[in-house]
């Protein structure tokens, strides 16, 4: 039974692909959401985040204030590194456990884990296959501007700050090109999913 890691750059269409695969029946895990659970009060990374970043990141209800945390690490590679070195290993372990629990509860279809930082975090060993969603720079800039209101220069800067698609491609077992319409993406995914089901046994 396959466990698939789904990755790609900003605005490439990962969440859209995950949503469509979910409609096809795939159990979906979102690594971002899993990451947030790791520093909920009492969870494995909670104490370490507070030890590293201080009481200023603790909100009134004891939760970690993500905005405050974001403000500290934004534009500060050292602090960001400190945060990811706490949260990424905890997230990896939590994904591993979630996948095992899904299997134990009877999930037979391929499980899809959407993880933007899959390769940066070296999570490849968690997965049987790594699917990379790619869209051209022009498509990404246009989609992000029309749907999130982000200026092209800001999107370009974010793309430059990330791993390149060439680098990601080296780790991918399958590439999903997302330069067409949503209908075209859905059609492509029908084929891709049917083939994955065959490999899934
Ligand atoms: P991020 O990592 O930045 O959250 P993402 O890779 O998850 O992005 P999505 O949120 O799925 O990307 O897609 C980015 C935007 O582009 C969304 O608003 C989505 O609706 C839109 N989009 C994705 N694919 C297509 C497509 N084929 N045609 C039109 N719009 C699309």
mmCIF file of C-alpha atoms and ligand atoms in Angstrom:
data_model
loop_
_atom_site.group_PDB
_atom_site.id
_atom_site.type_symbol
_atom_site.label_atom_id
_atom_site.label_comp_id
_atom_site.label_asym_id
_atom_site.label_seq_id
_atom_site.Cartn_x
_atom_site.Cartn_y
_atom_site.Cartn_z
ATOM 1 C CA UNK A 1 0.000 0.000 0.000
ATOM 2 C CA UNK A 2 1.422 3.272 -1.154
ATOM 3 C CA UNK A 3 2.172 6.354 0.873
ATOM 4 C CA UNK A 4 2.656 9.324 -1.433
ATOM 5 C CA UNK A 5 4.415 12.580 -0.570
ATOM 6 C CA UNK A 6 2.999 15.507 -2.538
ATOM 7 C CA UNK A 7 5.207 18.551 -2.873
ATOM 8 C CA UNK A 8 5.815 21.616 -5.007
ATOM 9 C CA UNK A 9 6.596 25.309 -4.849
ATOM 10 C CA UNK A 10 4.431 28.212 -3.796
ATOM 11 C CA UNK A 11 1.172 28.322 -5.766
ATOM 12 C CA UNK A 12 2.059 25.271 -7.860
ATOM 13 C CA UNK A 13 -1.280 23.665 -6.989
ATOM 14 C CA UNK A 14 -0.448 21.180 -4.203
ATOM 15 C CA UNK A 15 -3.594 21.898 -2.195
ATOM 16 C CA UNK A 16 -5.728 21.758 -5.337
ATOM 17 C CA UNK A 17 -4.224 18.391 -6.298
ATOM 18 C CA UNK A 18 -4.662 17.099 -2.732
ATOM 19 C CA UNK A 19 -8.286 18.189 -2.740
ATOM 20 C CA UNK A 20 -9.008 16.398 -6.044
ATOM 21 C CA UNK A 21 -7.216 13.236 -4.889
ATOM 22 C CA UNK A 22 -9.301 13.448 -1.720
ATOM 23 C CA UNK A 23 -12.436 13.491 -3.871
ATOM 24 C CA UNK A 24 -11.143 10.325 -5.554
ATOM 25 C CA UNK A 25 -11.054 8.737 -2.083
ATOM 26 C CA UNK A 26 -7.444 9.205 -0.987
ATOM 27 C CA UNK A 27 -6.892 9.815 2.715
ATOM 28 C CA UNK A 28 -5.089 13.172 2.830
ATOM 29 C CA UNK A 29 -2.727 14.493 5.481
ATOM 30 C CA UNK A 30 -1.626 18.125 5.425
ATOM 31 C CA UNK A 31 1.883 18.475 6.889
ATOM 32 C CA UNK A 32 1.247 22.127 7.789
ATOM 33 C CA UNK A 33 -1.714 21.159 9.934
ATOM 34 C CA UNK A 34 0.232 18.280 11.469
ATOM 35 C CA UNK A 35 3.081 20.712 12.229
ATOM 36 C CA UNK A 36 0.714 22.989 14.129
ATOM 37 C CA UNK A 37 -0.482 20.097 16.283
ATOM 38 C CA UNK A 38 3.100 19.354 17.357
ATOM 39 C CA UNK A 39 3.311 22.562 19.371
ATOM 40 C CA UNK A 40 -0.197 22.554 20.823
ATOM 41 C CA UNK A 41 -0.138 22.607 24.652
ATOM 42 C CA UNK A 42 1.100 19.246 25.894
ATOM 43 C CA UNK A 43 2.292 18.069 22.462
ATOM 44 C CA UNK A 44 5.844 16.927 21.807
ATOM 45 C CA UNK A 45 7.362 20.213 20.563
ATOM 46 C CA UNK A 46 5.486 22.589 22.895
ATOM 47 C CA UNK A 47 8.071 22.866 25.661
ATOM 48 C CA UNK A 48 10.998 23.076 23.235
ATOM 49 C CA UNK A 49 9.404 25.958 21.299
ATOM 50 C CA UNK A 50 8.861 27.899 24.521
ATOM 51 C CA UNK A 51 12.389 27.108 25.736
ATOM 52 C CA UNK A 52 13.802 28.442 22.458
ATOM 53 C CA UNK A 53 11.560 31.473 21.924
ATOM 54 C CA UNK A 54 10.470 32.477 25.403
ATOM 55 C CA UNK A 55 7.203 33.343 27.118
ATOM 56 C CA UNK A 56 6.533 36.041 24.504
ATOM 57 C CA UNK A 57 5.237 33.346 22.126
ATOM 58 C CA UNK A 58 2.706 31.985 24.644
ATOM 59 C CA UNK A 59 -0.819 33.384 24.312
ATOM 60 C CA UNK A 60 -3.263 33.840 27.199
ATOM 61 C CA UNK A 61 -4.842 30.444 26.647
ATOM 62 C CA UNK A 62 -1.399 28.723 26.777
ATOM 63 C CA UNK A 63 -1.329 28.099 23.018
ATOM 64 C CA UNK A 64 1.702 29.161 21.000
ATOM 65 C CA UNK A 65 0.953 32.426 19.215
ATOM 66 C CA UNK A 66 1.831 31.571 15.616
ATOM 67 C CA UNK A 67 1.798 35.181 14.461
ATOM 68 C CA UNK A 68 4.290 36.117 17.158
ATOM 69 C CA UNK A 69 6.457 33.129 16.301
ATOM 70 C CA UNK A 70 6.260 34.028 12.603
ATOM 71 C CA UNK A 71 7.307 37.604 13.331
ATOM 72 C CA UNK A 72 10.404 36.388 15.199
ATOM 73 C CA UNK A 73 11.612 34.001 12.505
ATOM 74 C CA UNK A 74 10.642 36.083 9.467
ATOM 75 C CA UNK A 75 13.768 37.240 7.652
ATOM 76 C CA UNK A 76 15.996 35.675 10.314
ATOM 77 C CA UNK A 77 17.534 32.456 8.955
ATOM 78 C CA UNK A 78 19.150 31.537 12.272
ATOM 79 C CA UNK A 79 15.905 31.774 14.234
ATOM 80 C CA UNK A 80 14.002 30.034 11.443
ATOM 81 C CA UNK A 81 16.531 27.231 11.510
ATOM 82 C CA UNK A 82 16.093 26.963 15.262
ATOM 83 C CA UNK A 83 12.334 26.632 14.831
ATOM 84 C CA UNK A 84 12.460 24.093 12.011
ATOM 85 C CA UNK A 85 15.007 21.991 13.885
ATOM 86 C CA UNK A 86 12.384 21.599 16.634
ATOM 87 C CA UNK A 87 9.201 21.371 14.566
ATOM 88 C CA UNK A 88 10.280 19.348 11.514
ATOM 89 C CA UNK A 89 11.430 16.216 13.402
ATOM 90 C CA UNK A 90 8.290 16.332 15.580
ATOM 91 C CA UNK A 91 6.132 16.709 12.459
ATOM 92 C CA UNK A 92 7.892 13.863 10.710
ATOM 93 C CA UNK A 93 7.220 11.562 13.661
ATOM 94 C CA UNK A 94 3.612 12.686 13.824
ATOM 95 C CA UNK A 95 3.072 12.057 10.088
ATOM 96 C CA UNK A 96 4.619 8.596 10.466
ATOM 97 C CA UNK A 97 2.266 7.850 13.359
ATOM 98 C CA UNK A 98 -0.794 9.246 11.537
ATOM 99 C CA UNK A 99 -0.068 7.095 8.484
ATOM 100 C CA UNK A 100 0.373 4.014 10.694
ATOM 101 C CA UNK A 101 -2.928 4.776 12.449
ATOM 102 C CA UNK A 102 -4.763 5.183 9.134
ATOM 103 C CA UNK A 103 -3.415 1.816 7.988
ATOM 104 C CA UNK A 104 -4.317 0.201 11.322
ATOM 105 C CA UNK A 105 -7.850 1.524 10.997
ATOM 106 C CA UNK A 106 -8.190 -0.175 7.613
ATOM 107 C CA UNK A 107 -7.194 2.445 5.002
ATOM 108 C CA UNK A 108 -6.274 0.495 1.874
ATOM 109 C CA UNK A 109 -5.970 3.262 -0.712
ATOM 110 C CA UNK A 110 -2.780 5.260 -1.293
ATOM 111 C CA UNK A 111 -2.368 7.848 1.473
ATOM 112 C CA UNK A 112 -1.358 11.301 0.239
ATOM 113 C CA UNK A 113 0.685 13.634 2.440
ATOM 114 C CA UNK A 114 0.864 17.229 1.217
ATOM 115 C CA UNK A 115 4.168 18.711 2.347
ATOM 116 C CA UNK A 116 5.638 21.887 0.828
ATOM 117 C CA UNK A 117 8.946 21.341 2.616
ATOM 118 C CA UNK A 118 9.176 17.585 2.058
ATOM 119 C CA UNK A 119 12.588 17.753 0.395
ATOM 120 C CA UNK A 120 14.039 20.569 2.525
ATOM 121 C CA UNK A 121 13.122 18.541 5.627
ATOM 122 C CA UNK A 122 14.488 15.287 4.154
ATOM 123 C CA UNK A 123 11.257 13.395 4.615
ATOM 124 C CA UNK A 124 11.716 11.314 1.443
ATOM 125 C CA UNK A 125 12.205 8.061 3.441
ATOM 126 C CA UNK A 126 8.630 8.359 4.772
ATOM 127 C CA UNK A 127 7.204 7.820 1.287
ATOM 128 C CA UNK A 128 7.015 5.157 -1.401
ATOM 129 C CA UNK A 129 6.505 7.799 -4.068
ATOM 130 C CA UNK A 130 7.118 11.527 -4.300
ATOM 131 C CA UNK A 131 4.821 13.497 -6.560
ATOM 132 C CA UNK A 132 5.907 16.963 -7.608
ATOM 133 C CA UNK A 133 3.358 19.533 -8.752
ATOM 134 C CA UNK A 134 4.841 22.019 -11.189
ATOM 135 C CA UNK A 135 3.461 25.146 -12.807
ATOM 136 C CA UNK A 136 5.305 27.720 -14.852
ATOM 137 C CA UNK A 137 6.510 30.864 -13.128
ATOM 138 C CA UNK A 138 4.033 32.904 -15.203
ATOM 139 C CA UNK A 139 1.094 30.732 -14.144
ATOM 140 C CA UNK A 140 2.094 30.862 -10.494
ATOM 141 C CA UNK A 141 2.496 34.636 -10.509
ATOM 142 C CA UNK A 142 -0.845 35.143 -12.279
ATOM 143 C CA UNK A 143 -2.783 32.715 -10.065
ATOM 144 C CA UNK A 144 -1.325 34.067 -6.839
ATOM 145 C CA UNK A 145 -2.030 37.647 -7.872
ATOM 146 C CA UNK A 146 -5.606 37.006 -8.940
ATOM 147 C CA UNK A 147 -6.501 34.736 -6.047
ATOM 148 C CA UNK A 148 -4.411 35.972 -3.126
ATOM 149 C CA UNK A 149 -3.735 39.539 -4.230
ATOM 150 C CA UNK A 150 0.035 39.150 -3.906
ATOM 151 C CA UNK A 151 2.121 41.420 -6.166
ATOM 152 C CA UNK A 152 4.227 39.623 -8.837
ATOM 153 C CA UNK A 153 7.471 40.911 -7.273
ATOM 154 C CA UNK A 154 6.510 39.384 -3.910
ATOM 155 C CA UNK A 155 5.681 36.037 -5.482
ATOM 156 C CA UNK A 156 8.958 36.141 -7.443
ATOM 157 C CA UNK A 157 10.870 36.818 -4.214
ATOM 158 C CA UNK A 158 9.187 33.856 -2.514
ATOM 159 C CA UNK A 159 9.950 31.607 -5.468
ATOM 160 C CA UNK A 160 13.621 32.651 -5.309
ATOM 161 C CA UNK A 161 13.767 31.935 -1.569
ATOM 162 C CA UNK A 162 12.547 28.354 -2.119
ATOM 163 C CA UNK A 163 14.189 25.267 -3.522
ATOM 164 C CA UNK A 164 14.029 25.286 -7.338
ATOM 165 C CA UNK A 165 11.788 22.891 -9.249
ATOM 166 C CA UNK A 166 14.939 21.495 -10.897
ATOM 167 C CA UNK A 167 16.209 20.529 -7.443
ATOM 168 C CA UNK A 168 12.814 19.126 -6.431
ATOM 169 C CA UNK A 169 12.621 17.123 -9.666
ATOM 170 C CA UNK A 170 15.698 15.136 -8.665
ATOM 171 C CA UNK A 171 13.670 13.610 -5.825
ATOM 172 C CA UNK A 172 10.343 13.198 -7.609
ATOM 173 C CA UNK A 173 9.069 9.847 -8.832
ATOM 174 C CA UNK A 174 6.259 11.559 -10.742
ATOM 175 C CA UNK A 175 5.712 15.110 -11.993
ATOM 176 C CA UNK A 176 2.245 16.630 -12.326
ATOM 177 C CA UNK A 177 2.294 19.535 -14.769
ATOM 178 C CA UNK A 178 -0.320 22.084 -13.752
ATOM 179 C CA UNK A 179 -0.224 24.715 -16.477
ATOM 180 C CA UNK A 180 -3.701 24.160 -17.894
ATOM 181 C CA UNK A 181 -7.223 24.626 -16.603
ATOM 182 C CA UNK A 182 -8.641 23.008 -13.474
ATOM 183 C CA UNK A 183 -10.608 20.618 -15.713
ATOM 184 C CA UNK A 184 -7.390 19.576 -17.431
ATOM 185 C CA UNK A 185 -5.749 19.018 -14.069
ATOM 186 C CA UNK A 186 -8.647 16.850 -12.928
ATOM 187 C CA UNK A 187 -8.483 14.756 -16.132
ATOM 188 C CA UNK A 188 -4.729 14.281 -15.738
ATOM 189 C CA UNK A 189 -5.212 13.252 -12.115
ATOM 190 C CA UNK A 190 -7.818 10.649 -13.067
ATOM 191 C CA UNK A 191 -5.164 8.882 -15.137
ATOM 192 C CA UNK A 192 -2.427 9.395 -12.561
ATOM 193 C CA UNK A 193 -4.692 8.064 -9.796
ATOM 194 C CA UNK A 194 -5.801 5.021 -11.820
ATOM 195 C CA UNK A 195 -2.131 4.121 -12.360
ATOM 196 C CA UNK A 196 -1.348 4.667 -8.686
ATOM 197 C CA UNK A 197 -4.190 2.297 -7.747
ATOM 198 C CA UNK A 198 -2.613 -0.388 -9.924
ATOM 199 C CA UNK A 199 0.771 0.074 -8.218
ATOM 200 C CA UNK A 200 -1.030 0.065 -4.855
ATOM 201 C CA UNK A 201 -2.024 -3.564 -5.530
HETATM 202 P P1 LIG B 1 0.875 27.249 -1.480
HETATM 203 O O1 LIG B 1 2.020 26.331 -1.209
HETATM 204 O O2 LIG B 1 1.330 28.618 -1.801
HETATM 205 O O3 LIG B 1 -0.195 27.186 -0.420
HETATM 206 P P2 LIG B 1 -0.288 25.397 -3.388
HETATM 207 O O4 LIG B 1 0.826 24.744 -4.086
HETATM 208 O O5 LIG B 1 -1.037 24.606 -2.358
HETATM 209 O O6 LIG B 1 0.154 26.797 -2.839
HETATM 210 P P3 LIG B 1 -2.867 25.949 -4.528
HETATM 211 O O7 LIG B 1 -3.348 26.720 -3.342
HETATM 212 O O8 LIG B 1 -3.467 24.611 -4.793
HETATM 213 O O9 LIG B 1 -1.289 25.862 -4.542
HETATM 214 O O10 LIG B 1 -3.032 26.796 -5.873
HETATM 215 C C1 LIG B 1 -2.662 28.176 -5.903
HETATM 216 C C2 LIG B 1 -3.834 28.974 -6.488
HETATM 217 O O11 LIG B 1 -3.945 28.627 -7.865
HETATM 218 C C3 LIG B 1 -5.153 28.618 -5.840
HETATM 219 O O12 LIG B 1 -5.917 29.791 -5.733
HETATM 220 C C4 LIG B 1 -5.781 27.626 -6.807
HETATM 221 O O13 LIG B 1 -7.185 27.698 -6.792
HETATM 222 C C5 LIG B 1 -5.223 28.093 -8.144
HETATM 223 N N1 LIG B 1 -5.027 27.005 -9.107
HETATM 224 C C6 LIG B 1 -4.343 25.856 -8.926
HETATM 225 N N2 LIG B 1 -4.339 25.115 -10.058
HETATM 226 C C7 LIG B 1 -5.041 25.824 -10.956
HETATM 227 C C8 LIG B 1 -5.412 25.593 -12.339
HETATM 228 N N3 LIG B 1 -5.034 24.503 -12.986
HETATM 229 N N4 LIG B 1 -6.152 26.550 -12.950
HETATM 230 C C9 LIG B 1 -6.513 27.664 -12.296
HETATM 231 N N5 LIG B 1 -6.200 27.950 -11.023
HETATM 232 C C10 LIG B 1 -5.486 27.033 -10.360
#
